[in-house]
């Protein structure tokens, strides 16, 4: 059994190599300048949907409103939150490697994994009301 996987070379993994010219959110590489521009123009992201929908503390909802409507960003993260976010970011590839190298071949051999940029969910007059960035499909 393999101990490590070079995810970029795995036959089931299809990575977005770089931004494709134009602004197609689905094919925009995550964490690229274009991706950040798309997310920054949205009112809600996958990360902020609970707070934006009133599922958090009042001060967090107010901070979200201020950030979206006035551009004032007063978010303050504790050391533990920053540590957890950094851990999640650095180990995201491990989860994807497990899915691609172990889960897909054993349970869904006919499926491949495709990296994605982001998906806008429009509302009325705002085509970028909510933008979510799945790790892949």
XYZ file of C-alpha atoms in Angstrom:
137
model
C 0.000 0.000 0.000
C 1.283 3.473 -0.888
C 2.485 5.600 2.024
C 2.281 8.879 0.127
C 0.584 10.151 -3.003
C 1.753 12.736 -5.528
C -1.739 14.125 -5.934
C -0.840 16.203 -9.012
C 0.101 13.020 -10.907
C -2.800 10.845 -9.793
C -5.017 9.715 -12.691
C -8.224 10.527 -10.789
C -7.187 14.109 -9.905
C -7.840 16.970 -12.316
C -6.295 20.184 -11.062
C -6.943 23.729 -12.234
C -3.469 24.588 -13.509
C -3.940 28.364 -13.561
C -6.548 30.977 -14.233
C -8.272 30.604 -17.561
C -8.538 34.027 -19.239
C -11.755 35.863 -18.424
C -13.713 35.624 -15.222
C -15.364 32.236 -15.079
C -15.695 31.560 -11.343
C -15.821 27.775 -11.767
C -12.444 27.700 -13.543
C -10.754 30.374 -11.441
C -7.944 28.911 -9.331
C -8.686 29.222 -5.618
C -6.613 31.791 -3.731
C -5.707 33.577 -6.989
C -6.173 37.343 -7.324
C -9.235 36.837 -9.553
C -10.767 34.395 -7.028
C -10.282 36.881 -4.171
C -11.813 39.654 -6.314
C -14.908 37.531 -6.987
C -15.304 36.610 -3.298
C -14.717 40.172 -2.116
C -17.586 41.414 -4.302
C -20.054 38.964 -2.761
C -22.236 39.654 0.263
C -21.959 36.123 1.627
C -19.444 33.296 1.217
C -19.607 29.684 2.297
C -17.485 30.676 5.305
C -19.810 33.485 6.370
C -23.249 32.043 5.538
C -24.118 31.061 9.120
C -23.187 34.465 10.522
C -24.871 36.295 7.636
C -28.100 34.357 8.198
C -28.258 35.174 11.900
C -26.884 31.902 13.238
C -24.237 33.493 15.441
C -23.592 36.164 18.005
C -25.009 39.636 17.450
C -21.523 41.191 17.422
C -20.440 38.735 14.694
C -23.522 39.565 12.600
C -22.812 43.295 13.047
C -19.175 42.798 12.022
C -20.310 40.907 8.908
C -22.790 43.661 8.022
C -20.140 46.343 8.544
C -17.651 44.475 6.362
C -20.159 43.912 3.526
C -22.069 47.205 3.569
C -19.478 49.735 4.733
C -16.173 48.040 3.945
C -15.052 48.222 7.581
C -13.347 44.983 8.586
C -13.231 44.660 12.373
C -12.785 40.905 12.512
C -10.475 39.748 15.255
C -9.520 36.114 15.545
C -8.157 34.466 18.663
C -4.831 32.639 18.512
C -6.730 29.352 18.687
C -8.945 30.334 15.729
C -5.928 31.374 13.654
C -4.172 28.130 14.572
C -7.239 26.079 13.584
C -7.606 27.933 10.269
C -3.914 27.442 9.460
C -4.132 23.751 10.343
C -7.194 23.283 8.125
C -5.575 25.104 5.224
C -2.304 23.189 5.462
C -4.028 19.782 5.730
C -6.738 20.312 3.112
C -4.571 18.559 0.514
C -4.311 15.499 2.801
C -8.078 15.111 2.771
C -8.218 15.482 -0.992
C -5.387 12.956 -1.416
C -7.284 10.463 0.759
C -10.442 10.897 -1.311
C -8.585 10.614 -4.627
C -6.209 7.767 -3.748
C -8.338 5.698 -1.356
C -12.057 6.479 -1.448
C -12.636 6.924 -5.185
C -10.737 3.802 -6.319
C -12.295 1.537 -3.701
C -15.864 2.840 -3.531
C -16.425 4.837 -6.724
C -13.893 3.632 -9.324
C -15.829 5.247 -12.179
C -15.541 8.753 -10.666
C -12.768 11.341 -10.953
C -12.062 14.390 -8.785
C -12.076 17.851 -10.383
C -10.702 20.889 -8.604
C -13.060 23.888 -8.775
C -12.822 27.613 -8.300
C -16.053 29.016 -6.894
C -19.765 29.035 -7.630
C -21.851 32.223 -7.482
C -25.385 31.940 -6.135
C -27.243 35.009 -7.454
C -30.123 36.843 -5.819
C -32.340 39.409 -7.564
C -30.065 42.245 -8.685
C -26.852 40.871 -7.187
C -25.241 38.176 -9.364
C -22.578 37.604 -6.700
C -24.887 37.582 -3.661
C -23.261 34.416 -2.330
C -20.072 32.751 -3.526
C -19.059 29.304 -2.303
C -15.756 27.605 -3.028
C -15.990 23.824 -2.925
C -12.748 21.900 -2.678
C -13.814 20.001 -5.768
C -16.469 17.869 -7.366
